[in-house]
Amino acid sequence: MKTMKYKNIKKAVCLSIASMGILASPGIYLFAHPNNISFSIALQDSLYTDSTELVQVAFRKVKKKDVMGEVSAININNLLNKNYTTYSLDNLDAFIPGYNGNIWGTGGYLLLVDGFPRDANNVMPTEIEEISVMKGINAVALYGSLASKGVIYITTKRGQEDNQKINIRTNAGINTPISYPKYLGSAEYMTLYNEARRNDGLPNLYSEETIYHHAVGINPYRYPNVDYYSSDYIKNSFNRYDATAEVSGGGDKTKYYTNFGFWSAGSLLNFGEAKGNTSNRFNMRGNIDSRLNSIMSLNVDASASFYTQKGVNTDYWAAAATGRPHRFSPLIPISMLEEADENSWTYVNTTNFLVNGQYLLGGSQLDQTNAFATIYSGGSSRHMNRQFQFNTGLDFDLKGITEGLTFQTALAIDYQNQYNQSYNNTYAVYQAAWNNYNGEDLISSLTKYGEDRRNGVQNIGGSIYRQTIGMNARLNYFRTYNDNHHVSAILLANAFQITRSAEYHKQSNANLGLHLGYNFANKYYADFSGALPHSAKLPEGKRKAFSPTLSLAWRLSEEEFMKGGIFNDLRFKASAGIVNTDVDIEQFYMYQGYYTYQEGAWYSWADGQLVHSFDRVRGDNKDMTYPKRREFSFGFEANMFNNLISYNATYFYNQMNGLLTQPSTIYPMYFMSYWPVYSDLPYVNYNIDERKGVDFGININKSFNSSSSLSLGVNGLYYDTQASKRDEIFEFAYQNRTGKPLDAIWGLQSNGFYRDQSDIDNSATSSFGEVRPGDIKYIDQNGDGTIDTRDEIYLGKGGWAGAPFSLGFNITAKWKNLTLFAVATSRNGANALRNNSYFWVDAEDKYSEVVRNRWTPETSTTATYPRLTTNNSDNNYRASDFWMYSTNRFDLSKVQISYDFPKSILGKGILRELGTYVNGFNLMTFAKERETMQLSVGSTPQTRFFNFGVKALF
């Protein structure tokens, strides 16, 4: 009797949900509209306990255990209770296998918010219900061409049929810099600059006396030693605050969700106009779901964000990487002016920019504008960014035609604009002439450069505009027959278009799509998803191509021979297919040849007039077609020991076939010439890229009693890439890109330093300029007696689409009302080059501490850095293994400790829940090259963040 009663209730519930445009059955949930998400989640929680969490896949939601096509998802709303953050994709690699900043190493993905292309940084985590990462080819096919490298789908929160709930959250924290670049002071710089001149056969520029005065620091205004990172200019930390209020609820007819948020952060700069530097963001969102009648439902969603950044009219951090410490004093004290110097006092009395009533702005003939003077007196600026997003949808329940049939439409219109406001002052700087009277330094005269002027004019510039229009329409059929045969079908039209200022052509994605799915008794699954994209980047007649994909799965745990064993769930699945894509077609009209008038010109014989020519740039190719992502994947999912352990793994192999290139190897040589410039080579579908690898995830969940539990998750990705086909002509096989990784680093192989002139004379000749003892010596790979680009070899993987091997760890330990949560990541197998201005120092560059290990005749056996020079050092500063380092690292990314006050303390008042937490971000890095990887040259320093937060539910 109980069994029959349960089945009858279950059937009634399924029928009632189907009348709302949803298919409900013991085997599958497929949604007609997100309006019903909250209702169905509550329903399935009450009736079903095994793998019934809903996951967003292409244009529908399904139960987690029935997901096809390699999709992983995480419930951000639940995660936020123990892992507070302000960036939507923060630490996603610790929870999603196959994601390392990219998806399966593809180097890009399509990001959708509620089904339309939007920015990840414009939706706050407090607004998000779920993030779904669609990796496999079957999972992304319905989204068309631009989804070929994967999809990240962000689903925002919606109201539930419940009493009104108000969630309040507020946070306050501080950012502290991890490290600063370390540059030499004035005395050491001048000493080594003299050495560099001697290396070049030039006399010293700075005398010993001058260097001594800069070293002792008795008068830093006359003998400056400017440290851009000192506490005179930089604070030890800066604050960040944010607050969020959420209001949700509703009844049977209408449900609503609203979110209001504010975020503010300060700046490290601590002087002049920069003291007031702030960044502020205000955001709001409203999602409304309404059932108009028994047939029609409506959703209306709107959001807006307002971002304002107050700043100064200079890049201080870029100046810090280039400004040499001895050049000038940022400030000139008027207290050190000679009383009799009337001209200088006139400057003082007439200037508009007397700093703190005590200082004139310092400079020199070569530094008439500088970062210090601009921050003190150059005016201020504001960067404004506004985004408005609107989407709506209508759902029609067509059960009057046949049970399980629905029709949906969705439309989105987004606007984003940004611009800069600034007040630009001009100012004078002063260079002092000094005298010493009885041991006292005084300024005898000032040389003025520039004029002071405040014009009060507000300048508007840097305007950027973007508009997104998206729409789709879907006819759905979701139905279950005889409790075992679960059928799903979708016929859709999907399109969006993004218009950007200063871009003539709009970015477009348009396709028709078809999904056919079948599930028998939760054991055997088949999913066909295909698309017919359209692309204006291709020639007429080639703008459409069909993209078919197929996914199959078998749940062994439902077989009789597996029941009663250690597996709660065990499923094998495989996918294969082809997706046509124009993502890697960089420009429009690449199928069309053309002549250029402006790019070819020379002077005629006698009259000196400039003569233009019509130069052929490329040939026509009316047969150009889509590059194709061809893929096969195979994987499994398992739960064991009453869900104590769950794990999954997927092997994937994909091939980007037919990437465009102008092939010089398959056309006769007379198709092009270098002078005069001529090319009739067309772009053709030729190159092939390959990627293969394994992603995996392991989760252990153990409850010790009703008040304590422990969970551990490990997610990872290992992938390899290869340029399997290239159009190339290299004289030597070791330089062929074919067969090498797509992120290959190419460069010379070093062989120590030239010891002396004899060593230079007996070595291969460098084609990169004159070399001297102490310069880097390279291996002559081809034995032709010359070092040139033909000696460059493959050095290692660059990890440009993420490290080849990445791991993410998350751990949660709960005891009563106390929760400890931590995230860590590991990245291995990639390399990088030390090739920025901190390491590559020559000519008039600023010297960093790395030059202390320079080559000299005395340190020739221990030196780790080439000799110094005041000339351009093209030989030393080029890609080679001398500058390469491993980027292997392990990061403790976050730790959070949370405490939820017992409900017995809160009582039965309006305050339902109350919790506090403290967390730290970017806490530790373990790596051999940690200092290099934590170094920010010419940009804002990397920081650690420590935060205290309070949350409450009313």
PDB file of C-alpha atoms in Angstrom, residues 570-722:
ATOM      1  CA  LEU A 570      29.246   3.977 -12.196  1.00  0.00           C
ATOM      2  CA  ARG A 571      28.841   5.390 -15.673  1.00  0.00           C
ATOM      3  CA  PHE A 572      30.984   5.279 -18.801  1.00  0.00           C
ATOM      4  CA  LYS A 573      30.511   7.815 -21.569  1.00  0.00           C
ATOM      5  CA  ALA A 574      31.978   8.742 -24.924  1.00  0.00           C
ATOM      6  CA  SER A 575      31.544  11.670 -27.292  1.00  0.00           C
ATOM      7  CA  ALA A 576      32.655  12.488 -30.800  1.00  0.00           C
ATOM      8  CA  GLY A 577      31.878  15.039 -33.432  1.00  0.00           C
ATOM      9  CA  ILE A 578      32.821  18.019 -35.576  1.00  0.00           C
ATOM     10  CA  VAL A 579      32.191  21.692 -34.865  1.00  0.00           C
ATOM     11  CA  ASN A 580      32.739  24.221 -37.649  1.00  0.00           C
ATOM     12  CA  THR A 581      34.134  27.463 -36.295  1.00  0.00           C
ATOM     13  CA  ASP A 582      35.315  30.866 -37.492  1.00  0.00           C
ATOM     14  CA  VAL A 583      36.886  31.819 -34.136  1.00  0.00           C
ATOM     15  CA  ASP A 584      40.403  31.509 -35.551  1.00  0.00           C
ATOM     16  CA  ILE A 585      39.622  33.452 -38.731  1.00  0.00           C
ATOM     17  CA  GLU A 586      41.137  36.730 -37.629  1.00  0.00           C
ATOM     18  CA  GLN A 587      39.659  39.118 -40.196  1.00  0.00           C
ATOM     19  CA  PHE A 588      36.844  39.515 -42.662  1.00  0.00           C
ATOM     20  CA  TYR A 589      37.406  39.079 -46.408  1.00  0.00           C
ATOM     21  CA  MET A 590      40.468  36.878 -45.997  1.00  0.00           C
ATOM     22  CA  TYR A 591      39.095  34.847 -48.886  1.00  0.00           C
ATOM     23  CA  GLN A 592      39.422  37.888 -51.118  1.00  0.00           C
ATOM     24  CA  GLY A 593      42.594  39.147 -52.757  1.00  0.00           C
ATOM     25  CA  TYR A 594      43.257  42.849 -52.982  1.00  0.00           C
ATOM     26  CA  TYR A 595      45.711  45.536 -54.060  1.00  0.00           C
ATOM     27  CA  THR A 596      46.992  48.253 -51.762  1.00  0.00           C
ATOM     28  CA  TYR A 597      47.870  51.789 -52.795  1.00  0.00           C
ATOM     29  CA  GLN A 598      49.370  53.237 -49.614  1.00  0.00           C
ATOM     30  CA  GLU A 599      51.792  50.515 -48.598  1.00  0.00           C
ATOM     31  CA  GLY A 600      53.975  50.605 -51.714  1.00  0.00           C
ATOM     32  CA  ALA A 601      55.904  53.769 -52.623  1.00  0.00           C
ATOM     33  CA  TRP A 602      59.336  54.975 -53.695  1.00  0.00           C
ATOM     34  CA  TYR A 603      60.998  58.095 -55.098  1.00  0.00           C
ATOM     35  CA  SER A 604      61.152  58.502 -58.857  1.00  0.00           C
ATOM     36  CA  TRP A 605      64.408  58.889 -60.822  1.00  0.00           C
ATOM     37  CA  ALA A 606      65.008  62.634 -60.946  1.00  0.00           C
ATOM     38  CA  ASP A 607      62.278  64.845 -59.559  1.00  0.00           C
ATOM     39  CA  GLY A 608      62.205  63.406 -56.027  1.00  0.00           C
ATOM     40  CA  GLN A 609      58.447  62.940 -56.094  1.00  0.00           C
ATOM     41  CA  LEU A 610      56.902  60.091 -54.163  1.00  0.00           C
ATOM     42  CA  VAL A 611      55.443  57.525 -56.544  1.00  0.00           C
ATOM     43  CA  HIS A 612      52.794  55.103 -55.299  1.00  0.00           C
ATOM     44  CA  SER A 613      52.270  51.659 -56.673  1.00  0.00           C
ATOM     45  CA  PHE A 614      49.401  49.225 -56.576  1.00  0.00           C
ATOM     46  CA  ASP A 615      50.805  46.192 -54.758  1.00  0.00           C
ATOM     47  CA  ARG A 616      49.147  42.817 -54.721  1.00  0.00           C
ATOM     48  CA  VAL A 617      48.809  41.560 -51.124  1.00  0.00           C
ATOM     49  CA  ARG A 618      47.116  38.184 -51.466  1.00  0.00           C
ATOM     50  CA  GLY A 619      45.200  36.000 -53.858  1.00  0.00           C
ATOM     51  CA  ASP A 620      41.564  34.914 -53.964  1.00  0.00           C
ATOM     52  CA  ASN A 621      40.261  31.700 -52.449  1.00  0.00           C
ATOM     53  CA  LYS A 622      36.576  31.224 -53.101  1.00  0.00           C
ATOM     54  CA  ASP A 623      36.818  27.698 -51.664  1.00  0.00           C
ATOM     55  CA  MET A 624      37.821  28.795 -48.157  1.00  0.00           C
ATOM     56  CA  THR A 625      35.833  26.850 -45.556  1.00  0.00           C
ATOM     57  CA  TYR A 626      35.434  26.687 -41.796  1.00  0.00           C
ATOM     58  CA  PRO A 627      38.284  25.392 -39.668  1.00  0.00           C
ATOM     59  CA  LYS A 628      36.937  22.364 -37.841  1.00  0.00           C
ATOM     60  CA  ARG A 629      37.251  21.138 -34.280  1.00  0.00           C
ATOM     61  CA  ARG A 630      37.267  17.363 -34.554  1.00  0.00           C
ATOM     62  CA  GLU A 631      37.118  15.560 -31.242  1.00  0.00           C
ATOM     63  CA  PHE A 632      36.793  12.263 -29.469  1.00  0.00           C
ATOM     64  CA  SER A 633      36.539  11.836 -25.706  1.00  0.00           C
ATOM     65  CA  PHE A 634      35.977   8.936 -23.353  1.00  0.00           C
ATOM     66  CA  GLY A 635      35.412   9.014 -19.616  1.00  0.00           C
ATOM     67  CA  PHE A 636      33.753   7.609 -16.542  1.00  0.00           C
ATOM     68  CA  GLU A 637      32.088   8.791 -13.343  1.00  0.00           C
ATOM     69  CA  ALA A 638      31.800   6.803 -10.130  1.00  0.00           C
ATOM     70  CA  ASN A 639      30.495   7.024  -6.565  1.00  0.00           C
ATOM     71  CA  MET A 640      31.546   4.436  -4.011  1.00  0.00           C
ATOM     72  CA  PHE A 641      30.859   3.371  -0.442  1.00  0.00           C
ATOM     73  CA  ASN A 642      27.577   5.245  -0.007  1.00  0.00           C
ATOM     74  CA  ASN A 643      28.988   8.356  -1.720  1.00  0.00           C
ATOM     75  CA  LEU A 644      32.038   8.481   0.524  1.00  0.00           C
ATOM     76  CA  ILE A 645      34.243   8.724  -2.576  1.00  0.00           C
ATOM     77  CA  SER A 646      33.308  10.122  -5.966  1.00  0.00           C
ATOM     78  CA  TYR A 647      35.659  10.447  -8.882  1.00  0.00           C
ATOM     79  CA  ASN A 648      35.701  11.006 -12.617  1.00  0.00           C
ATOM     80  CA  ALA A 649      38.188  11.077 -15.459  1.00  0.00           C
ATOM     81  CA  THR A 650      38.041  11.942 -19.146  1.00  0.00           C
ATOM     82  CA  TYR A 651      40.503  11.393 -21.949  1.00  0.00           C
ATOM     83  CA  PHE A 652      40.117  13.818 -24.835  1.00  0.00           C
ATOM     84  CA  TYR A 653      41.690  14.229 -28.223  1.00  0.00           C
ATOM     85  CA  ASN A 654      40.773  17.134 -30.451  1.00  0.00           C
ATOM     86  CA  GLN A 655      42.107  18.507 -33.660  1.00  0.00           C
ATOM     87  CA  MET A 656      41.697  21.990 -35.090  1.00  0.00           C
ATOM     88  CA  ASN A 657      41.779  21.132 -38.756  1.00  0.00           C
ATOM     89  CA  GLY A 658      42.062  23.586 -41.621  1.00  0.00           C
ATOM     90  CA  LEU A 659      43.422  26.660 -39.883  1.00  0.00           C
ATOM     91  CA  LEU A 660      44.207  29.462 -42.301  1.00  0.00           C
ATOM     92  CA  THR A 661      47.652  30.284 -43.614  1.00  0.00           C
ATOM     93  CA  GLN A 662      49.285  31.704 -46.736  1.00  0.00           C
ATOM     94  CA  PRO A 663      51.259  28.642 -47.820  1.00  0.00           C
ATOM     95  CA  SER A 664      54.496  29.288 -49.631  1.00  0.00           C
ATOM     96  CA  THR A 665      55.332  25.576 -49.963  1.00  0.00           C
ATOM     97  CA  ILE A 666      52.425  24.448 -52.143  1.00  0.00           C
ATOM     98  CA  TYR A 667      52.511  27.280 -54.673  1.00  0.00           C
ATOM     99  CA  PRO A 668      55.233  28.126 -57.201  1.00  0.00           C
ATOM    100  CA  MET A 669      57.799  30.649 -56.036  1.00  0.00           C
ATOM    101  CA  TYR A 670      56.738  33.193 -58.679  1.00  0.00           C
ATOM    102  CA  PHE A 671      53.453  33.667 -56.777  1.00  0.00           C
ATOM    103  CA  MET A 672      55.262  36.183 -54.585  1.00  0.00           C
ATOM    104  CA  SER A 673      58.245  38.523 -54.510  1.00  0.00           C
ATOM    105  CA  TYR A 674      59.788  40.751 -51.854  1.00  0.00           C
ATOM    106  CA  TRP A 675      60.775  43.689 -54.067  1.00  0.00           C
ATOM    107  CA  PRO A 676      58.653  45.041 -55.459  1.00  0.00           C
ATOM    108  CA  VAL A 677      56.227  43.710 -52.886  1.00  0.00           C
ATOM    109  CA  TYR A 678      53.864  41.224 -54.504  1.00  0.00           C
ATOM    110  CA  SER A 679      51.941  38.191 -53.351  1.00  0.00           C
ATOM    111  CA  ASP A 680      49.281  36.174 -55.067  1.00  0.00           C
ATOM    112  CA  LEU A 681      49.296  33.575 -52.319  1.00  0.00           C
ATOM    113  CA  PRO A 682      45.754  33.053 -51.002  1.00  0.00           C
ATOM    114  CA  TYR A 683      44.783  32.086 -47.478  1.00  0.00           C
ATOM    115  CA  VAL A 684      43.905  28.398 -47.481  1.00  0.00           C
ATOM    116  CA  ASN A 685      42.710  25.843 -44.938  1.00  0.00           C
ATOM    117  CA  TYR A 686      45.973  24.064 -44.253  1.00  0.00           C
ATOM    118  CA  ASN A 687      47.378  24.057 -40.698  1.00  0.00           C
ATOM    119  CA  ILE A 688      46.357  21.481 -38.095  1.00  0.00           C
ATOM    120  CA  ASP A 689      46.637  21.784 -34.305  1.00  0.00           C
ATOM    121  CA  GLU A 690      46.235  18.834 -31.948  1.00  0.00           C
ATOM    122  CA  ARG A 691      45.408  18.675 -28.249  1.00  0.00           C
ATOM    123  CA  LYS A 692      45.069  15.614 -26.076  1.00  0.00           C
ATOM    124  CA  GLY A 693      44.989  14.991 -22.392  1.00  0.00           C
ATOM    125  CA  VAL A 694      43.162  13.814 -19.305  1.00  0.00           C
ATOM    126  CA  ASP A 695      41.093  15.717 -16.788  1.00  0.00           C
ATOM    127  CA  PHE A 696      40.077  14.172 -13.495  1.00  0.00           C
ATOM    128  CA  GLY A 697      38.435  14.867 -10.168  1.00  0.00           C
ATOM    129  CA  ILE A 698      38.330  13.092  -6.823  1.00  0.00           C
ATOM    130  CA  ASN A 699      36.072  14.039  -3.906  1.00  0.00           C
ATOM    131  CA  ILE A 700      35.952  12.481  -0.462  1.00  0.00           C
ATOM    132  CA  ASN A 701      33.089  13.392   1.882  1.00  0.00           C
ATOM    133  CA  LYS A 702      32.932  12.019   5.399  1.00  0.00           C
ATOM    134  CA  SER A 703      30.409  12.879   8.101  1.00  0.00           C
ATOM    135  CA  PHE A 704      31.517  11.846  11.587  1.00  0.00           C
ATOM    136  CA  ASN A 705      28.283  12.857  13.282  1.00  0.00           C
ATOM    137  CA  SER A 706      25.525  15.412  12.867  1.00  0.00           C
ATOM    138  CA  SER A 707      27.837  18.300  13.775  1.00  0.00           C
ATOM    139  CA  SER A 708      31.189  17.426  12.193  1.00  0.00           C
ATOM    140  CA  SER A 709      32.340  16.507   8.688  1.00  0.00           C
ATOM    141  CA  LEU A 710      35.343  16.586   6.404  1.00  0.00           C
ATOM    142  CA  SER A 711      35.518  16.898   2.625  1.00  0.00           C
ATOM    143  CA  LEU A 712      38.464  16.960   0.258  1.00  0.00           C
ATOM    144  CA  GLY A 713      38.445  17.632  -3.451  1.00  0.00           C
ATOM    145  CA  VAL A 714      41.248  17.289  -6.003  1.00  0.00           C
ATOM    146  CA  ASN A 715      40.739  18.355  -9.604  1.00  0.00           C
ATOM    147  CA  GLY A 716      43.330  18.269 -12.340  1.00  0.00           C
ATOM    148  CA  LEU A 717      44.232  18.531 -15.981  1.00  0.00           C
ATOM    149  CA  TYR A 718      47.144  17.213 -17.984  1.00  0.00           C
ATOM    150  CA  TYR A 719      47.264  18.081 -21.656  1.00  0.00           C
ATOM    151  CA  ASP A 720      49.719  18.142 -24.516  1.00  0.00           C
ATOM    152  CA  THR A 721      49.592  20.083 -27.761  1.00  0.00           C
ATOM    153  CA  GLN A 722      51.222  19.688 -31.131  1.00  0.00           C
TER     154      GLN A 722
END
